[in-house]
Each structure stands twice: as C-alpha cells, then as structure tokens.
mmCIF file of C-alpha atoms in Angstrom:
data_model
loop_
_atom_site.group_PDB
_atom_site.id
_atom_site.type_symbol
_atom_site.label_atom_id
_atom_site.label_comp_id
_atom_site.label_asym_id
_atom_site.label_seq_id
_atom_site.Cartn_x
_atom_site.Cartn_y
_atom_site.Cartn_z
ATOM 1 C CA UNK A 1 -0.662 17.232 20.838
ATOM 2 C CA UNK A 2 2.385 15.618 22.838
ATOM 3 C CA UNK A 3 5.292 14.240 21.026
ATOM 4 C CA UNK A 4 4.083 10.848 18.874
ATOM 5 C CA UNK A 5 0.949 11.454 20.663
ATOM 6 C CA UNK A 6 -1.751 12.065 18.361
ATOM 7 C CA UNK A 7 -5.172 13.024 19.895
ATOM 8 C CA UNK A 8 -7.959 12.071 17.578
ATOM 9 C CA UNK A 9 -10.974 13.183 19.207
ATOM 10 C CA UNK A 10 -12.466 16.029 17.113
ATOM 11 C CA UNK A 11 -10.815 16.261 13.995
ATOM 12 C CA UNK A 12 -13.265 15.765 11.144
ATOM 13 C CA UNK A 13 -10.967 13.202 8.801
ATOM 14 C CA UNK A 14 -13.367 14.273 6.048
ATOM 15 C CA UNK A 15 -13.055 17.940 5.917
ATOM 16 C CA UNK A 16 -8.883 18.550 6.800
ATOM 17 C CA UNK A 17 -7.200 21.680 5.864
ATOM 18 C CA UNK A 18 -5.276 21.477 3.149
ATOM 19 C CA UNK A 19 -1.268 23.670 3.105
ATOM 20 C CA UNK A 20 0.227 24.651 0.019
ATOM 21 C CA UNK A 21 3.689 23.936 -0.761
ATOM 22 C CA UNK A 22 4.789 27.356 0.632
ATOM 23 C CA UNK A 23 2.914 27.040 3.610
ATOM 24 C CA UNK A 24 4.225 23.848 4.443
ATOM 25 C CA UNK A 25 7.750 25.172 4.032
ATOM 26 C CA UNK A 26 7.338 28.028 6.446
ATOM 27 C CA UNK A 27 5.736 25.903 8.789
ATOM 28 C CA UNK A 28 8.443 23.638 9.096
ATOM 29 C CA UNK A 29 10.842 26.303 9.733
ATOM 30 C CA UNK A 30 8.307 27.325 12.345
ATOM 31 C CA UNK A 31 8.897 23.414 13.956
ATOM 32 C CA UNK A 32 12.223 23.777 13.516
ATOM 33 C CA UNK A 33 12.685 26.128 15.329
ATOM 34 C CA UNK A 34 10.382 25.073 18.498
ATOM 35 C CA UNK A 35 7.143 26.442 17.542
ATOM 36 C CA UNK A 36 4.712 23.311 19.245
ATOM 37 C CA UNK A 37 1.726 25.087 17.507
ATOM 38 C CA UNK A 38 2.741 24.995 14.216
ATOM 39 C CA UNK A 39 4.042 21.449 14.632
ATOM 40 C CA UNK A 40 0.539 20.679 15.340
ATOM 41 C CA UNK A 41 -1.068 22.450 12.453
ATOM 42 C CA UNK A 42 1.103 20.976 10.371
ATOM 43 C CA UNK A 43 0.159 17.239 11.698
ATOM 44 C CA UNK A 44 -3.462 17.874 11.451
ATOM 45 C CA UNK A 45 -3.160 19.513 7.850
ATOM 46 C CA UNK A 46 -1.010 15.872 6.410
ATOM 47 C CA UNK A 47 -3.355 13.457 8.238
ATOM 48 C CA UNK A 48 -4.829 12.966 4.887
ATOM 49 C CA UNK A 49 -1.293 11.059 4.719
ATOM 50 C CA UNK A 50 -2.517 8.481 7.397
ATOM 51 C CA UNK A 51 -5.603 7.972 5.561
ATOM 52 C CA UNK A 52 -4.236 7.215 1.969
ATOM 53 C CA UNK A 53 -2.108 4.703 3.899
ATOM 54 C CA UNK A 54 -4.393 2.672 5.835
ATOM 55 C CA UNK A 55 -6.214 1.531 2.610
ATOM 56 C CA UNK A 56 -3.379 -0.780 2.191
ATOM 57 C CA UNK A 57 -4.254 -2.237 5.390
ATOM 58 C CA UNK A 58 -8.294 -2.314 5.738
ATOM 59 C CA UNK A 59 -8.224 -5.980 4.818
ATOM 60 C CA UNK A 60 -5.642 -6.686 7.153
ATOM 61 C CA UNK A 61 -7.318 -5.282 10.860
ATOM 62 C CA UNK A 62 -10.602 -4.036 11.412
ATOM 63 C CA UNK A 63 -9.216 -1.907 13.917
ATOM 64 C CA UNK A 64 -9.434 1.448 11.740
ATOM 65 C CA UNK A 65 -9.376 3.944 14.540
ATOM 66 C CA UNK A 66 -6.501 2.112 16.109
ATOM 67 C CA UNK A 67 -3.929 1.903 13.014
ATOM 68 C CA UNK A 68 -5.194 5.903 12.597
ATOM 69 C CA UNK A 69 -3.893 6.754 15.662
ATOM 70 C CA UNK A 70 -0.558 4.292 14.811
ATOM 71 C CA UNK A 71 0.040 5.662 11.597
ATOM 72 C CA UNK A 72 -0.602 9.730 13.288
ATOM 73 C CA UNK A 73 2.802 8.513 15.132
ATOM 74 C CA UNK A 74 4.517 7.625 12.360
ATOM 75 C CA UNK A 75 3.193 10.783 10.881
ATOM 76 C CA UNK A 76 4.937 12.785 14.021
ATOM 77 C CA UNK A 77 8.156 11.137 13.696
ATOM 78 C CA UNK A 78 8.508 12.153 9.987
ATOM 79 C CA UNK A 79 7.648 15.384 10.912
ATOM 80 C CA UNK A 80 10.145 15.608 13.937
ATOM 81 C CA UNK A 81 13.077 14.042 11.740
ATOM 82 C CA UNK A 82 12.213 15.123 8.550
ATOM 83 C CA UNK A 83 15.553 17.430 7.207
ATOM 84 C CA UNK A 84 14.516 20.432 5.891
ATOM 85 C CA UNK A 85 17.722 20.805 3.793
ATOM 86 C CA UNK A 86 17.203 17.846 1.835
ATOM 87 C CA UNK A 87 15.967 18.449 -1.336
ATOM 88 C CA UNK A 88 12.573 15.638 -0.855
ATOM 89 C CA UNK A 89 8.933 16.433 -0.589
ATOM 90 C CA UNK A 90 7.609 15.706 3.055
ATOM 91 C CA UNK A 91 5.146 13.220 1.782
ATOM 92 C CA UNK A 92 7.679 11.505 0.490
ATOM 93 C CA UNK A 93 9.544 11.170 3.521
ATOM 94 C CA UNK A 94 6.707 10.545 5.587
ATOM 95 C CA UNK A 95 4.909 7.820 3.664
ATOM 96 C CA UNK A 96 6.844 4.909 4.530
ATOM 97 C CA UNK A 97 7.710 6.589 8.148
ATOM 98 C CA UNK A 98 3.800 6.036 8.466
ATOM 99 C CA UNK A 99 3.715 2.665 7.152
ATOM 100 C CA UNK A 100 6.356 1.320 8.585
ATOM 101 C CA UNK A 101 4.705 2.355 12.087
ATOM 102 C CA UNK A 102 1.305 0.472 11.239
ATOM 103 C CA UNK A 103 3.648 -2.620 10.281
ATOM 104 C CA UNK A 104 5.419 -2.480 13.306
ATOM 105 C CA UNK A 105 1.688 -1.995 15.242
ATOM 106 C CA UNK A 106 0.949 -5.362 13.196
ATOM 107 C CA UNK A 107 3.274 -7.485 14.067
ATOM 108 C CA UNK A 108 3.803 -6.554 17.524
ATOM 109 C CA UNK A 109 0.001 -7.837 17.383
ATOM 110 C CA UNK A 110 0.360 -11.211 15.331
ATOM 111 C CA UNK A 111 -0.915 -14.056 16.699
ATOM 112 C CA UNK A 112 2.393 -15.961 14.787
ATOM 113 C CA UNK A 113 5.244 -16.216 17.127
ATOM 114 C CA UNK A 114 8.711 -15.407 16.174
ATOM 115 C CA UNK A 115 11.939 -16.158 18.111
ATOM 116 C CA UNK A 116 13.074 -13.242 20.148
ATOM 117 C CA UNK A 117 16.511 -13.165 18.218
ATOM 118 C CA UNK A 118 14.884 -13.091 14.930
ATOM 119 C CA UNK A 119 12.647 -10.566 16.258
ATOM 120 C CA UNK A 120 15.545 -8.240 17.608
ATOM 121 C CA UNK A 121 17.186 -8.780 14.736
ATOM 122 C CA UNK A 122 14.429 -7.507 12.470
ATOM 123 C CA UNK A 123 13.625 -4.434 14.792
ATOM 124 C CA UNK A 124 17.423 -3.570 14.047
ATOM 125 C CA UNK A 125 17.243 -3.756 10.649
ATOM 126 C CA UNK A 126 13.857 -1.310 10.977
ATOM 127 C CA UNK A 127 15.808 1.098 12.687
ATOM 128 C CA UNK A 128 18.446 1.195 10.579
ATOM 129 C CA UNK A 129 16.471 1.214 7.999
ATOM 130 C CA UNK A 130 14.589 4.404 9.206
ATOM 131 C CA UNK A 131 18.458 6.023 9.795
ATOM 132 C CA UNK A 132 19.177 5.151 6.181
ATOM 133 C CA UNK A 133 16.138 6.857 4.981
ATOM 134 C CA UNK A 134 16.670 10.333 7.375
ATOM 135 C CA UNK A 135 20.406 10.410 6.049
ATOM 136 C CA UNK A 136 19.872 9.519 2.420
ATOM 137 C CA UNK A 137 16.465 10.518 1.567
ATOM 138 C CA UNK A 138 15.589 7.231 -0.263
ATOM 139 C CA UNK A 139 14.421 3.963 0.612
ATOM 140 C CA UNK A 140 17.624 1.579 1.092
ATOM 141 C CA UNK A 141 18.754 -1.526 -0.263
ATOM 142 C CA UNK A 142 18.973 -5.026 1.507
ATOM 143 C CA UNK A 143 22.713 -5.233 0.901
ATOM 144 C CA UNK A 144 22.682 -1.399 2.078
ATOM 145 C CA UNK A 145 21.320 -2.118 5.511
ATOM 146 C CA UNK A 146 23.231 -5.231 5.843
ATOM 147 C CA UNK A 147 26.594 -3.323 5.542
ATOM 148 C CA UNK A 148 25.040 -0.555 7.962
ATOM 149 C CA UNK A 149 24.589 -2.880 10.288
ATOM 150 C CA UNK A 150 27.482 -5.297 9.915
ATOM 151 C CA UNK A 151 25.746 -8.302 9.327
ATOM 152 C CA UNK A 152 24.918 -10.993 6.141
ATOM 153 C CA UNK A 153 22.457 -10.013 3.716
ATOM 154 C CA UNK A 154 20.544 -13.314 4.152
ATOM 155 C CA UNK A 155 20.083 -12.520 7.847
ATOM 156 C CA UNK A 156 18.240 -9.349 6.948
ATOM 157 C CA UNK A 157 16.364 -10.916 4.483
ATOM 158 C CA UNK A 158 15.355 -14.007 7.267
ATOM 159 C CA UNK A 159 14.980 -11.574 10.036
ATOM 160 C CA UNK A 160 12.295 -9.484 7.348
ATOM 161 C CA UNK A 161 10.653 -12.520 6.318
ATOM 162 C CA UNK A 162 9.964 -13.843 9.516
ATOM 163 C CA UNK A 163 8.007 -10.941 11.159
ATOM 164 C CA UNK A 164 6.276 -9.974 7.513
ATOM 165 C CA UNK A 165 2.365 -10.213 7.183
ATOM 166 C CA UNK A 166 0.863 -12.534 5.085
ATOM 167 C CA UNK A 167 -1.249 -11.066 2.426
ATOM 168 C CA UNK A 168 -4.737 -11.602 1.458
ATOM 169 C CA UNK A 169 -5.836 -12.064 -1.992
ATOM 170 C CA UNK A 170 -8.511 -9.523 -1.244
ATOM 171 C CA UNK A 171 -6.103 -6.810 -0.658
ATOM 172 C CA UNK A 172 -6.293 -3.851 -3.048
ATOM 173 C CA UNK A 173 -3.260 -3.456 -4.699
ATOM 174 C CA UNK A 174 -4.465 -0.444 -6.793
ATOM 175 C CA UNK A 175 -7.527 1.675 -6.728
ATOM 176 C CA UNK A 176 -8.940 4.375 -9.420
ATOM 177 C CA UNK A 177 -11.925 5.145 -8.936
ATOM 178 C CA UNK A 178 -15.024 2.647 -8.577
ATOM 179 C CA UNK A 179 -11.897 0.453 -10.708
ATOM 180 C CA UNK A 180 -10.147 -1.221 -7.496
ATOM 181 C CA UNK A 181 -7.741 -4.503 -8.499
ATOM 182 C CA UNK A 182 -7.124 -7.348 -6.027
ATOM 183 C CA UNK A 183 -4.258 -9.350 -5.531
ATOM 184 C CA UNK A 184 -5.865 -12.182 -6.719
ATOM 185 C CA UNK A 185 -6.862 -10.090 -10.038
ATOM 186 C CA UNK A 186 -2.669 -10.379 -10.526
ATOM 187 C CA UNK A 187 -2.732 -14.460 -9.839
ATOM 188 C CA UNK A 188 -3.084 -16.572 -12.340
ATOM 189 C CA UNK A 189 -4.403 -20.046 -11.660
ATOM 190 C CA UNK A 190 -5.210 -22.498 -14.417
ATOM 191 C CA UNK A 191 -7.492 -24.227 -11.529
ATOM 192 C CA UNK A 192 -9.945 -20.972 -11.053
ATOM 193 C CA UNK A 193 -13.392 -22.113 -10.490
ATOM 194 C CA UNK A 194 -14.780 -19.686 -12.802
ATOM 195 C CA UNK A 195 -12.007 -19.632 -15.343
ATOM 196 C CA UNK A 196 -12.477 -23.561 -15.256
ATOM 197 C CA UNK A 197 -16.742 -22.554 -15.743
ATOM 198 C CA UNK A 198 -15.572 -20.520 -18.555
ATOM 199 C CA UNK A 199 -13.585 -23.419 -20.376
ATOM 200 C CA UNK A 200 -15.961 -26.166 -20.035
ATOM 201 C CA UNK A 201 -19.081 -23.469 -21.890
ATOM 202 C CA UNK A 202 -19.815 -23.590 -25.507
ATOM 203 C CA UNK A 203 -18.936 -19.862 -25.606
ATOM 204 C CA UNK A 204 -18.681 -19.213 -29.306
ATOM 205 C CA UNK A 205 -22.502 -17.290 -28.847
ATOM 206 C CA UNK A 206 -21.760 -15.045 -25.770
ATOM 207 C CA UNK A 207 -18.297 -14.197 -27.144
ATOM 208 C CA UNK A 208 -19.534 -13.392 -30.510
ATOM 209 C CA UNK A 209 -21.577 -10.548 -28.984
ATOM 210 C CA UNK A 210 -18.820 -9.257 -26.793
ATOM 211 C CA UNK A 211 -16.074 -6.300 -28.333
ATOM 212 C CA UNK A 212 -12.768 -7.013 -29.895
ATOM 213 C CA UNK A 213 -11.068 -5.745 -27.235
ATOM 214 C CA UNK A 214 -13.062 -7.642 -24.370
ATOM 215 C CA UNK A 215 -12.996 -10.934 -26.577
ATOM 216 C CA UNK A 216 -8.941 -10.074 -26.550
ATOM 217 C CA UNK A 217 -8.950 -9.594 -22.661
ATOM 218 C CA UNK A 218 -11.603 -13.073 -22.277
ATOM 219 C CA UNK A 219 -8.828 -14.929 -24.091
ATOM 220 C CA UNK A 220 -5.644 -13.781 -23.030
ATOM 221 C CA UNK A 221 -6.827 -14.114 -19.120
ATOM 222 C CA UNK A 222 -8.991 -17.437 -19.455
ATOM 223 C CA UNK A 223 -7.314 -19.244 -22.189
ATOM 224 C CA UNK A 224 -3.418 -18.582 -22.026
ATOM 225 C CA UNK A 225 -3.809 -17.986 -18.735
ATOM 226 C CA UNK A 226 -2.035 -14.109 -18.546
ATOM 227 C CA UNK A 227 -2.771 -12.108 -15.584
ATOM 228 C CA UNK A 228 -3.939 -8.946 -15.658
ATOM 229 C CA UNK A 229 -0.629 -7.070 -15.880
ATOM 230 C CA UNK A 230 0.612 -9.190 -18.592
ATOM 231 C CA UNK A 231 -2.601 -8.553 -20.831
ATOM 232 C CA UNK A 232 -2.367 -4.503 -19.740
ATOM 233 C CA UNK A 233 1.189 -4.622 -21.110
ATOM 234 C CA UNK A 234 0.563 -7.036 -24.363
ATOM 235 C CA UNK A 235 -2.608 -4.487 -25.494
ATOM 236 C CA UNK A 236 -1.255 -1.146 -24.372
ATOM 237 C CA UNK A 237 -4.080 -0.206 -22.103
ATOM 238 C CA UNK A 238 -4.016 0.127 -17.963
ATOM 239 C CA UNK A 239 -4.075 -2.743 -15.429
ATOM 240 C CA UNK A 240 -7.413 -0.463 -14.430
ATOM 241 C CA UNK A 241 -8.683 -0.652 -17.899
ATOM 242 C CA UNK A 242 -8.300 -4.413 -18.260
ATOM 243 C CA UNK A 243 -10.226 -5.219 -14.984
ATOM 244 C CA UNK A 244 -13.062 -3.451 -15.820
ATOM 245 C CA UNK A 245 -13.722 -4.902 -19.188
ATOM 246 C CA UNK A 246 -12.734 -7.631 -18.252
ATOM 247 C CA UNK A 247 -15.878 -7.861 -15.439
ATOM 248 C CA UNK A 248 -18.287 -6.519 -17.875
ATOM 249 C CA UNK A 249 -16.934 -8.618 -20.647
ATOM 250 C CA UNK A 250 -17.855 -11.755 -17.711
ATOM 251 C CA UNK A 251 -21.155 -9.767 -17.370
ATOM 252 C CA UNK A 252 -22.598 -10.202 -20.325
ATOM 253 C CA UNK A 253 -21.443 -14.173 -20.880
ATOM 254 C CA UNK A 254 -22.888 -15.062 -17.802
ATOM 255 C CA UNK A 255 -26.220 -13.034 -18.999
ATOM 256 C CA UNK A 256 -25.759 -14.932 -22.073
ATOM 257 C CA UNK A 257 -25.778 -18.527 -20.107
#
C-alpha cells in the first residue's frame, strides 16, 4: 500500500479485523517510527471508518467503489498526520480527514461550475482548515480560519458556499436500525401532498383507533405543522422513535380509508 494509495482488491469490507485501543496505540508508534507494515495493518483494520462515512454520501454518487477508494486516502492522510501526543482518539481525527476527501472528490466532479478564484479560494480555506485541525485537535471556526488565513469571514463563508453540494431530501440524516430519518422527515411543509390528504379526511374513525402517543405525533406533525425534531423534543422521546410511530400511526389510517 503506497502513500494515499489504497489498493482495494481483496479486502473483504465485510469481515475487517478489528484493533483494540492498545493495539492501535502500539501500532502507531510502530508508523511513527517507519514501520510501512504496520502502517498498512493499521489502514486495513479502520477501513470500517470509510464505510460508516460513505452512508452520508450513497444518495449523492452511485460510484461506491470510487468514493471507497477516495475516502481510503483520506483515511491515509489521518493516519500519516495524525499526532500521537495529542490527547484525541484516531477516529476522531480521521473522520472528517475522510470526509473532507470524498467532498473534495465531489466537487472536483460537479457538473456546476465555479469561478477559478472562488474555487482557489475555497481549496485554501480546506487546507487550512485541515492545518487547524492537525494543530488543535478540533474542528475550527469560520472566524478561526479566516484569521489563519488573513482574509474576511464572509469570503470564507462565499468561497464554502459556492463549491458545497446540494442536498437531497432523500439523504439519511440519521440511521438506527431498520429506523433511518430523511431530510425531508426534518422539513416541514404545510403544502405536503399527503399531509394535505390527511387534512381534507374525516379522520375522527382512524384516529380514534390509533394510541395516545401516535394520535399526539399525527397531530403535532400534520396539524401544527412541527417537524420531527420539534415533536421528539415537545414529548421526550427520540427523533428515531417519532418516525417510526409516526409511519405506523399513517399505516393504520390509510388501512382505515
């Protein structure tokens, strides 16, 4: 395995080894101090890393072996940088290493164009970004990288803006289980088709037969128009919890009609 090089071909994704937190920690000393085998056992053991990561992305590319290989150089470069003095887990040094690779992969590949200025701009504010994060060990602020770099905040912001990727609403934004929430679980919209098919229905029957806590969840979403956050935090119960009575809760009305 060469230097942000990552071969694929071979490793079985589903059956990595897996390093405890001591033998991570003597492996890195290994890297540290040259040792190009235990660099690569210690890529192959985190590539479970990669994988968590590009589930924020399936929606996004259907290039899956291509954003692997993307985020397994982002992987390396956390690996290569990563100070073992500091007092941080490597996974969470390496996470947004590995994400901010796949971005960069993403944009490079956007079919919107950006002015090249902008686009410098932005890859400067990336890299010292990435700086920040090697010296400091947390992610940095706007105004942070701004001063770093001796420019306005507003041009970082711009600069950011401009070679961001639009979202889809069918993005997961959270996933537990068979219990995965979209975006547009999280928009509200007092036009929704369905929450417009809801409001036009005699529903007095099919709500009668549903739970106190679903009819709670029915009316809070579909007639005052919360989202899904709002209800989790007005009823004490997780953003997970609400979506999934809040389909079967749907369920049974539309058995009902």
């Amino acid at each position: 395995m060469n230097s942000n090089k990552v071969v694929i071909t071979g490793v079985d994704t589903n059956h990595l080894p897996k390093l405890s937190g001591k033998q991570q920690a003597e492996l890195m000393l290994k890297i540290k101090a040259g040792d190009t085998s235990a660099r690569e056992e210690f890529a192959i053991c985190n590539m479970r890393l990669v994988l968590s990561v590009l589930q924020r992305f399936r929606a996004r590319c259907n290039c899956t072996d291509d954003l692997f290989q993307v985020g397994c150089v982002g992987l390396m470069k956390a690996i290569d940088n990563f100070d073992i003095n500091q007092n941080v887990k490597f996974s969470t040094y390496a996470v947004p290493m590995i994400i901010g690779e796949i971005k960069r992969f993403l944009r490079d590949n956007n079919s919107v164009r950006v002015s090249r200025s902008l686009r410098d701009t932005a890859y400067k504010v990336l890299k010292a970004r990435e700086e920040l994060i090697k010296n400091n060990s947390e992610e940095p602020s706007v105004d942070l990288v701004a001063e770093h770099l001796g420019i306005a905040v507003s041009e970082v912001a711009i600069a950011l803006e401009a070679i961001s990727e639009p979202m889809s609403l069918c993005d997961p934004v959270y996933n537990d289980g068979d219990d995965t929430i979209y975006l547009m679980d999280q928009v509200s919209d007092s036009k929704d088709s369905e929450e417009k098919w809801i409001e036009n229905l005699n529903l007095k029957d099919a709500l009668s037969k549903l739970g106190e806590r679903e009819k709670e969840i029915v009316m809070l979403r579909y007639y005052i128009g919360k989202t899904q956050m709002e209800v989790s935090e007005e009823i004490g119960i997780s953003q997970a919890q609400v979506s999934r009575l809040e389909k079967n809760a749907i369920k049974e009305i539309k058995k009902a009609f």
